Amino acid sequence: MSDLWNIEPIPFVGKTSPQQGLGFRYYQPDRVVAGKPMKDWLRFAVAYWHTFDQRLVDPFGEGTAQRPYDHFTDPMDLALAKVDYTFEFYRKLGVGYFCFHDRDLAPEGDTLRETNANLDRVVDRVAELQAETGITPLWNTSSLFTNARFLSGAATSPFAEVFAYAGGQLKHSLEIAKRLGSENYVFWGGREGYENLWNTDLRREQDHMARFLHMAVDYAQEIGLDAQFLIEPKPKEPTSHQYDFDAATTIAFLKTYGLDGDFKLNLEGNHANLAGHTYQHEVRVARVAGMLGSLDANQGDKLIGWDIDEFPSDLYETTSVMWEILDEGRIGPHGGLNFDAKPRRTSFTAEDLFRGHIVGMDSYAAGLLVAAQMHEDGFIEDLVAERYGSFDQGVGASVEDGTATLADLEAHALDVPQADILASTRSDHLESVKATINNYIVDTLGRD
Ligand code: XUL
Ligand code: CO
């Protein structure tokens, strides 16, 4: 193995290792949990843009990142050389997947034709390294928001020239998905929303967006691309309102435009929080609609109200998300956990990139262990079954089987004293549920 990063492959060291070493405390790829190896439950992916391209800028300061390929000055030389660094990173970290935008890989030329040629040269190298390592894209996507031409959106731009460019760009990106065998293809509508309703034709923009997605479905069919299409909801930023606001809004949009058979959702923790939801809420909403596709694993910060893409470390959240995944049986038909996350600006060394991924992988592995124990004991399942038990018989059953009318309900309710109704609701003890979950986290990880 080459040593471009000057770092040893990350070992499993367990909980007793010294605090500062690079090693996994919980993640053991081949360890079987709830009937499957950890690596198959979690299917970790590295995000090309954050890990290899992000310079760790913030709105007030320049980039601080130090990367081992910083000495390349020509953009194409850099783009080509960087691919080797990325694959070595995946191997040393021990992940099987990566995710990328077209524009993460190669610089743009003056025309789409030139840009495509740059991109194809880099994709050739990616294909070689995929064949050598067996590491493949969990998904790819098209950056239809970075370049200045997309200042008012891509598929929802009011300018037809921009829509046409976006369509052409998307076409090539789908061809790359086919060539590299991407398991999913993501649409994140970064600028598909509005800043100001006064200059916006809401209906027309959403019609255009749906046309764009239908064209993608048609072209995938034409070239035999079988990647699962995913929409990634986010409520705002960079727009003040994004059309794919959250899981529920996106599902309604897909159903309205007859796209729900072809798309599922890629859900991100920090986006959920921006929409005023927990990550678990977004996963549950997608699950009950049969629309769970994949996960962008990151977390927000309680004190910062924007998308800061922290590596996940909150065990309560990873436990909740993995509980949903265990209940579902998988993340999605082809889903995984993509670390759409970056180190803080103060963590600028190459080693910090490994540290960030290690805490993320360990936090999800720990969440998996805790959630598996909760499932084995059936404590949540029992609690929920009991809570809705009154719908299994009597008046409740007649509601669920569709036979009850309002007159039946009136006849049932007319003479029941208030105290009896209240008594029938029992106490939910939500506080003790939370205490029990805390115990599961402490006990399961303490024993492990
Ligand atoms: C932006 C975001 C994107 C998508 C891919 O907030 O999450 O990186 O995941 O375009
Ligand atoms: Co994301």
Coordinates of C-alpha atoms and ligand atoms in Angstrom, one line a residue:
M1 CA 0.0 0.0 0.0
S2 CA 1.3 3.5 -0.9
D3 CA 1.9 5.9 1.9
L4 CA 0.7 9.2 0.5
W5 CA -0.9 10.2 3.9
N6 CA 1.9 9.1 6.1
I7 CA -0.6 7.3 8.4
E8 CA -1.0 3.7 9.2
P9 CA -4.3 1.8 8.4
I10 CA -6.7 2.5 11.3
P11 CA -6.9 -0.5 13.7
F12 CA -9.6 -1.6 16.1
V13 CA -8.2 -0.9 19.5
G14 CA -11.3 -1.1 21.8
K15 CA -12.2 1.0 24.7
T16 CA -9.1 0.7 26.7
S17 CA -6.7 2.3 24.3
P18 CA -5.0 5.6 25.2
Q19 CA -7.2 8.6 24.5
Q20 CA -5.1 10.2 21.7
G21 CA -4.4 7.2 19.4
L22 CA -5.9 6.7 16.0
G23 CA -8.1 3.7 16.4
F24 CA -11.7 2.4 16.5
R25 CA -13.3 1.8 19.9
Y26 CA -16.5 0.3 18.6
Y27 CA -16.4 -0.2 14.9
Q28 CA -15.4 -3.7 13.9
P29 CA -16.4 -4.2 10.2
D30 CA -16.8 -8.0 10.4
R31 CA -18.5 -8.2 13.8
V32 CA -22.0 -9.6 13.4
V33 CA -24.7 -7.6 15.1
A34 CA -28.4 -8.4 14.7
G35 CA -27.6 -11.0 12.0
K36 CA -25.3 -8.9 9.8
P37 CA -21.7 -7.7 9.9
M38 CA -21.4 -4.1 11.1
K39 CA -20.0 -3.0 7.7
D40 CA -23.2 -4.2 6.0
W41 CA -25.5 -2.4 8.4
L42 CA -23.6 0.8 8.2
R43 CA -22.1 1.0 4.6
F44 CA -19.9 4.0 5.4
A45 CA -19.0 6.4 2.6
V46 CA -16.5 9.3 2.5
A47 CA -17.7 12.6 1.0
Y48 CA -15.2 13.7 -1.7
W49 CA -16.1 17.4 -1.4
H50 CA -15.7 17.8 2.4
T51 CA -12.8 15.4 2.9
F52 CA -10.6 16.2 -0.1
D53 CA -11.7 19.6 -1.5
Q54 CA -12.9 21.5 1.5
R55 CA -10.3 24.2 2.6
L56 CA -12.0 24.8 5.9
V57 CA -13.1 28.3 5.2
D58 CA -15.8 30.0 7.1
P59 CA -17.7 33.2 6.2
F60 CA -15.1 35.3 8.1
G61 CA -11.9 33.5 7.4
E62 CA -9.7 31.8 4.8
G63 CA -9.0 28.1 4.6
T64 CA -6.8 26.5 7.1
A65 CA -6.6 23.0 5.7
Q66 CA -3.2 21.3 5.2
R67 CA -3.4 18.4 2.7
P68 CA -0.7 16.2 1.4
Y69 CA -1.4 17.2 -2.2
D70 CA -1.2 20.9 -1.6
H71 CA 2.0 21.1 -3.7
F72 CA 0.2 20.5 -7.0
T73 CA -0.3 23.9 -8.7
D74 CA -1.9 23.0 -12.0
P75 CA -5.6 22.3 -11.5
M76 CA -5.7 19.2 -13.8
D77 CA -2.5 17.7 -12.3
L78 CA -4.0 18.2 -8.9
A79 CA -7.3 16.7 -9.8
L80 CA -5.7 13.6 -11.3
A81 CA -3.2 13.1 -8.5
K82 CA -5.8 13.6 -5.8
V83 CA -7.7 10.5 -6.9
D84 CA -4.8 8.4 -5.7
Y85 CA -4.9 10.1 -2.3
T86 CA -8.6 9.5 -2.0
F87 CA -8.4 5.8 -2.6
E88 CA -5.6 5.4 -0.1
F89 CA -7.7 7.4 2.4
Y90 CA -10.7 5.0 1.9
R91 CA -8.5 1.9 2.3
K92 CA -6.7 3.2 5.4
L93 CA -9.9 4.2 7.0
G94 CA -11.5 0.9 6.0
V95 CA -14.6 2.1 4.2
G96 CA -16.1 0.6 1.0
Y97 CA -17.8 3.6 -0.5
F98 CA -17.4 7.2 -1.5
C99 CA -19.7 10.0 -2.8
F100 CA -19.0 12.9 -5.1
H101 CA -20.3 15.8 -7.1
D102 CA -19.1 16.0 -10.7
R103 CA -17.4 19.3 -10.0
D104 CA -15.5 17.9 -7.0
L105 CA -13.4 15.8 -9.3
A106 CA -12.2 18.1 -12.0
P107 CA -12.0 21.8 -12.8
E108 CA -14.5 23.4 -15.3
G109 CA -13.4 24.5 -18.7
D110 CA -14.8 27.3 -20.9
T111 CA -17.6 25.2 -22.3
L112 CA -19.5 22.2 -21.1
R113 CA -17.7 20.1 -23.7
E114 CA -14.3 21.1 -22.3
T115 CA -15.5 20.5 -18.7
N116 CA -16.8 17.1 -19.7
A117 CA -13.4 16.2 -21.2
N118 CA -11.6 17.3 -18.0
L119 CA -14.0 15.2 -16.0
D120 CA -13.7 12.1 -18.1
R121 CA -9.9 12.1 -17.7
V122 CA -10.3 12.0 -13.9
V123 CA -13.1 9.5 -14.1
D124 CA -10.8 7.2 -16.0
R125 CA -8.4 7.2 -13.1
V126 CA -11.3 6.7 -10.6
A127 CA -12.4 3.7 -12.7
E128 CA -8.9 2.2 -12.6
L129 CA -8.7 2.5 -8.8
Q130 CA -12.2 1.1 -8.3
A131 CA -11.1 -1.9 -10.3
E132 CA -8.0 -2.3 -8.1
T133 CA -9.6 -1.8 -4.7
G134 CA -13.3 -2.8 -5.1
I135 CA -14.3 0.5 -3.5
T136 CA -17.2 2.0 -5.3
P137 CA -19.5 5.1 -5.3
L138 CA -22.5 4.9 -2.9
W139 CA -23.7 7.8 -5.0
N140 CA -22.7 10.6 -7.2
T141 CA -24.5 13.8 -8.0
S142 CA -24.2 17.0 -10.0
S143 CA -23.2 20.3 -8.6
L144 CA -25.9 22.5 -9.9
F145 CA -25.3 25.3 -7.3
T146 CA -21.6 26.2 -7.1
N147 CA -21.0 27.9 -10.4
A148 CA -22.2 31.5 -10.8
R149 CA -24.5 30.6 -13.6
F150 CA -26.7 28.9 -11.1
L151 CA -27.2 32.0 -9.0
S152 CA -31.0 31.8 -9.4
G153 CA -31.2 28.0 -9.4
A154 CA -30.8 25.3 -12.0
A155 CA -34.0 23.4 -12.8
T156 CA -35.9 26.3 -11.2
S157 CA -33.9 29.1 -12.7
P158 CA -36.2 31.6 -14.5
F159 CA -33.6 31.6 -17.3
A160 CA -34.1 28.9 -20.0
E161 CA -30.4 29.0 -20.9
V162 CA -29.4 28.0 -17.4
F163 CA -32.0 25.2 -17.4
A164 CA -30.6 23.8 -20.6
Y165 CA -27.1 23.9 -19.3
A166 CA -28.1 22.1 -16.1
G167 CA -29.8 19.4 -18.2
G168 CA -26.7 18.9 -20.3
Q169 CA -24.6 18.7 -17.2
L170 CA -26.9 16.3 -15.5
K171 CA -26.9 14.0 -18.6
H172 CA -23.1 13.5 -18.4
S173 CA -23.3 13.0 -14.7
L174 CA -25.8 10.2 -15.1
E175 CA -23.5 8.6 -17.7
I176 CA -20.7 8.7 -15.1
A177 CA -23.0 7.0 -12.5
K178 CA -23.6 4.2 -15.1
R179 CA -19.9 3.9 -15.9
L180 CA -18.7 3.8 -12.3
G181 CA -21.6 1.6 -11.0
S182 CA -23.0 4.1 -8.5
E183 CA -25.7 2.5 -6.3
N184 CA -27.7 5.7 -6.0
Y185 CA -27.9 9.1 -7.6
V186 CA -28.6 12.1 -5.5
F187 CA -30.4 15.3 -6.3
W188 CA -29.8 18.0 -3.7
G189 CA -31.6 21.2 -4.9
G190 CA -29.2 23.7 -3.3
R191 CA -30.6 26.7 -5.1
E192 CA -34.0 25.2 -6.1
G193 CA -36.1 27.5 -4.0
Y194 CA -36.6 31.2 -3.7
E195 CA -35.1 34.2 -1.9
N196 CA -38.2 36.4 -2.5
L197 CA -41.7 35.5 -3.4
W198 CA -42.4 38.9 -5.2
N199 CA -40.3 37.9 -8.1
T200 CA -41.1 34.1 -8.1
D201 CA -43.6 32.1 -10.0
L202 CA -43.8 29.3 -7.5
R203 CA -46.0 27.0 -9.7
R204 CA -43.9 27.4 -12.8
E205 CA -40.6 26.7 -10.9
Q206 CA -41.9 23.5 -9.3
D207 CA -43.3 22.4 -12.7
H208 CA -39.9 22.9 -14.2
M209 CA -38.2 21.0 -11.4
A210 CA -40.5 18.1 -11.9
R211 CA -39.8 18.2 -15.7
F212 CA -36.1 18.1 -15.0
L213 CA -36.5 15.0 -12.7
H214 CA -38.8 13.3 -15.3
M215 CA -36.1 13.8 -17.9
A216 CA -33.5 12.3 -15.6
V217 CA -35.8 9.2 -15.1
D218 CA -36.2 8.9 -18.9
Y219 CA -32.5 9.2 -19.6
A220 CA -31.6 6.7 -16.9
Q221 CA -34.0 4.2 -18.5
E222 CA -32.5 5.0 -22.0
I223 CA -28.9 4.2 -20.9
G224 CA -29.8 1.4 -18.6
L225 CA -28.8 3.1 -15.4
D226 CA -30.3 1.3 -12.4
A227 CA -29.0 3.6 -9.6
Q228 CA -31.7 4.4 -7.0
F229 CA -32.6 8.1 -7.5
L230 CA -32.7 10.1 -4.2
I231 CA -33.8 13.6 -3.3
E232 CA -32.0 15.2 -0.3
P233 CA -34.3 17.5 1.6
K234 CA -33.0 20.7 3.2
P235 CA -35.3 23.6 4.3
K236 CA -33.0 26.6 3.5
E237 CA -29.4 27.7 3.0
P238 CA -28.4 28.9 0.5
T239 CA -31.9 29.9 -0.5
S240 CA -34.3 31.3 2.1
H241 CA -36.8 28.6 1.2
Q242 CA -35.9 25.4 -0.5
Y243 CA -38.7 23.4 -2.3
D244 CA -37.4 20.1 -0.8
F245 CA -38.0 21.5 2.6
D246 CA -38.1 18.3 4.6
A247 CA -39.1 14.6 4.1
A248 CA -42.8 15.2 4.3
T249 CA -42.7 18.2 1.8
T250 CA -40.5 16.3 -0.6
I251 CA -42.8 13.2 -0.5
A252 CA -45.8 15.4 -1.3
F253 CA -43.9 17.0 -4.2
L254 CA -42.9 13.6 -5.6
K255 CA -46.5 12.3 -5.3
T256 CA -48.0 15.5 -6.9
Y257 CA -45.8 15.1 -9.9
G258 CA -46.0 11.3 -10.3
L259 CA -42.3 10.8 -9.3
D260 CA -42.7 8.8 -6.1
G261 CA -42.1 5.5 -7.9
D262 CA -38.7 6.6 -9.1
F263 CA -37.3 8.5 -6.1
K264 CA -36.5 7.9 -2.5
L265 CA -34.9 10.2 0.1
N266 CA -31.4 10.9 1.3
L267 CA -31.7 12.3 4.8
E268 CA -29.2 14.4 6.6
G269 CA -29.0 15.1 10.3
N270 CA -28.1 18.7 10.2
H271 CA -30.8 19.4 7.5
A272 CA -33.4 17.8 9.8
N273 CA -32.4 20.2 12.6
L274 CA -32.6 23.2 10.3
A275 CA -36.2 22.1 9.4
G276 CA -37.0 22.0 13.1
H277 CA -37.0 18.2 13.3
T278 CA -34.9 15.5 14.9
Y279 CA -33.0 13.2 12.6
Q280 CA -35.1 10.3 13.8
H281 CA -38.3 12.2 12.8
E282 CA -37.1 12.5 9.2
V283 CA -36.1 8.9 9.0
R284 CA -39.4 7.8 10.5
V285 CA -41.5 10.0 8.1
A286 CA -39.6 8.5 5.1
R287 CA -39.9 5.0 6.5
V288 CA -43.7 5.1 6.9
A289 CA -44.0 6.3 3.4
G290 CA -41.7 3.6 2.1
M291 CA -39.3 6.3 0.9
L292 CA -36.1 5.8 2.9
G293 CA -33.2 5.7 0.6
S294 CA -29.9 6.7 2.2
L295 CA -28.4 8.8 5.0
D296 CA -26.0 11.7 5.1
A297 CA -24.5 11.3 8.5
N298 CA -23.6 14.5 10.3
Q299 CA -24.9 16.7 13.1
G300 CA -25.6 20.3 13.8
D301 CA -24.7 22.4 16.8
K302 CA -27.3 23.4 19.3
L303 CA -25.8 26.9 19.5
I304 CA -25.3 27.5 15.8
G305 CA -28.3 28.0 13.5
W306 CA -26.8 27.0 10.2
D307 CA -25.5 23.9 8.4
I308 CA -22.1 23.3 10.0
D309 CA -21.8 19.6 9.0
E310 CA -20.1 18.3 12.2
F311 CA -19.0 14.7 12.3
P312 CA -21.7 12.8 14.3
S313 CA -20.8 12.1 18.0
D314 CA -24.2 12.4 19.7
L315 CA -24.9 8.8 20.9
Y316 CA -28.5 9.5 21.7
E317 CA -29.0 10.5 18.1
T318 CA -27.0 7.7 16.5
T319 CA -28.9 5.2 18.7
S320 CA -32.3 6.7 17.6
V321 CA -31.3 6.6 13.9
M322 CA -29.9 3.0 14.1
W323 CA -33.0 1.9 16.0
E324 CA -35.1 3.0 13.0
I325 CA -32.6 1.3 10.6
L326 CA -32.8 -2.0 12.6
D327 CA -36.6 -1.8 12.6
E328 CA -36.5 -1.2 8.8
G329 CA -33.9 -4.0 8.3
R330 CA -31.6 -1.8 6.2
I331 CA -30.9 1.8 5.5
G332 CA -32.7 1.7 2.1
P333 CA -32.6 -0.6 -0.9
H334 CA -29.0 0.6 -1.6
G335 CA -28.4 3.1 1.2
G336 CA -25.4 3.8 3.4
L337 CA -24.0 6.4 5.8
N338 CA -22.2 9.1 3.9
F339 CA -20.2 11.4 6.1
D340 CA -21.4 14.7 4.7
A341 CA -19.2 16.3 7.4
K342 CA -16.0 18.2 7.8
P343 CA -13.6 18.8 10.7
R344 CA -13.7 22.2 12.5
R345 CA -11.5 24.9 11.1
T346 CA -9.1 24.4 14.1
S347 CA -8.6 20.8 13.1
F348 CA -6.7 21.5 10.0
T349 CA -4.2 18.6 9.7
A350 CA -4.5 15.6 7.5
E351 CA -4.6 13.4 10.6
D352 CA -7.7 15.3 11.7
L353 CA -9.6 14.0 8.7
F354 CA -9.1 10.5 10.0
R355 CA -10.0 11.6 13.5
G356 CA -13.3 13.1 12.3
H357 CA -14.3 9.9 10.4
I358 CA -13.3 7.7 13.3
V359 CA -15.6 9.5 15.8
G360 CA -18.4 9.3 13.2
M361 CA -17.9 5.6 12.5
D362 CA -17.6 4.8 16.1
S363 CA -20.6 6.8 17.1
Y364 CA -22.8 4.9 14.5
A365 CA -21.2 1.6 15.5
A366 CA -22.0 2.3 19.1
G367 CA -25.6 3.4 18.2
L368 CA -26.0 0.1 16.3
L369 CA -24.9 -1.9 19.3
V370 CA -27.3 -0.1 21.7
A371 CA -30.2 -0.2 19.2
A372 CA -29.6 -3.9 18.6
Q373 CA -29.9 -4.6 22.3
M374 CA -33.1 -2.5 22.5
H375 CA -34.6 -4.5 19.7
E376 CA -33.6 -7.8 21.1
D377 CA -35.4 -6.9 24.3
G378 CA -38.4 -5.6 22.4
F379 CA -38.9 -2.8 25.0
I380 CA -40.0 -0.1 22.5
E381 CA -42.1 -2.6 20.5
D382 CA -44.0 -3.8 23.6
L383 CA -44.5 -0.2 24.8
V384 CA -46.0 0.9 21.4
A385 CA -48.1 -2.2 21.1
E386 CA -49.6 -1.6 24.5
R387 CA -50.2 2.1 23.9
Y388 CA -52.4 1.4 20.9
G389 CA -53.9 -1.8 22.3
S390 CA -57.4 -0.3 22.6
F391 CA -57.7 -0.3 18.8
D392 CA -57.3 -4.0 18.8
Q393 CA -60.7 -4.6 20.1
G394 CA -64.2 -3.1 20.7
V395 CA -64.8 0.4 19.5
G396 CA -61.2 0.9 18.4
A397 CA -61.2 -2.2 16.2
S398 CA -64.5 -1.0 14.5
V399 CA -62.7 2.3 13.7
E400 CA -59.7 0.6 12.2
D401 CA -61.8 -1.9 10.1
G402 CA -63.9 1.0 8.8
T403 CA -67.2 -0.2 10.1
A404 CA -67.7 2.5 12.8
T405 CA -69.8 5.7 11.9
L406 CA -70.0 8.9 13.9
A407 CA -73.4 7.7 15.2
D408 CA -71.8 4.6 16.5
L409 CA -69.1 6.6 18.3
E410 CA -71.8 8.9 19.7
A411 CA -73.8 6.0 21.0
H412 CA -70.6 4.6 22.6
A413 CA -69.5 7.9 24.1
L414 CA -72.7 9.5 25.3
D415 CA -72.9 8.2 28.8
V416 CA -69.3 7.4 29.7
P417 CA -68.1 9.5 32.6
Q418 CA -65.1 11.8 32.0
A419 CA -63.2 10.1 34.8
D420 CA -63.5 6.7 33.0
I421 CA -62.2 8.2 29.7
L422 CA -59.2 9.7 31.4
A423 CA -58.6 6.4 33.3
S424 CA -58.5 4.6 29.9
T425 CA -55.6 6.7 28.7
R426 CA -53.2 5.5 31.4
S427 CA -50.0 7.3 31.9
D428 CA -47.4 7.2 29.1
H429 CA -44.3 7.6 31.3
L430 CA -42.3 9.2 28.6
E431 CA -39.7 10.3 31.2
S432 CA -39.1 6.7 32.2
V433 CA -38.8 5.7 28.5
K434 CA -36.0 8.2 28.2
A435 CA -34.4 7.0 31.4
T436 CA -34.5 3.4 30.1
I437 CA -32.8 4.5 26.8
N438 CA -30.1 6.2 28.8
N439 CA -29.6 2.9 30.7
Y440 CA -29.3 1.0 27.4
I441 CA -26.6 3.4 26.2
V442 CA -24.6 3.2 29.4
D443 CA -25.1 -0.6 30.0
T444 CA -24.6 -1.8 26.5
L445 CA -21.5 0.2 25.9
G446 CA -20.2 -0.4 29.4
R447 CA -20.5 -4.2 28.9
D448 CA -19.0 -4.1 25.4
Ligands
XUL1 C1 -25.6 20.5 1.3 C2 -25.5 19.0 1.2 C3 -24.9 18.5 -0.1 C4 -25.5 17.3 -0.6 C5 -25.0 16.9 -1.9 O1 -26.1 20.9 2.5 O2 -25.8 18.3 2.1 O3 -23.5 18.3 0.2 O4 -25.3 16.2 0.3 O5 -25.1 17.9 -2.9
CO2 CO -25.8 16.2 2.3

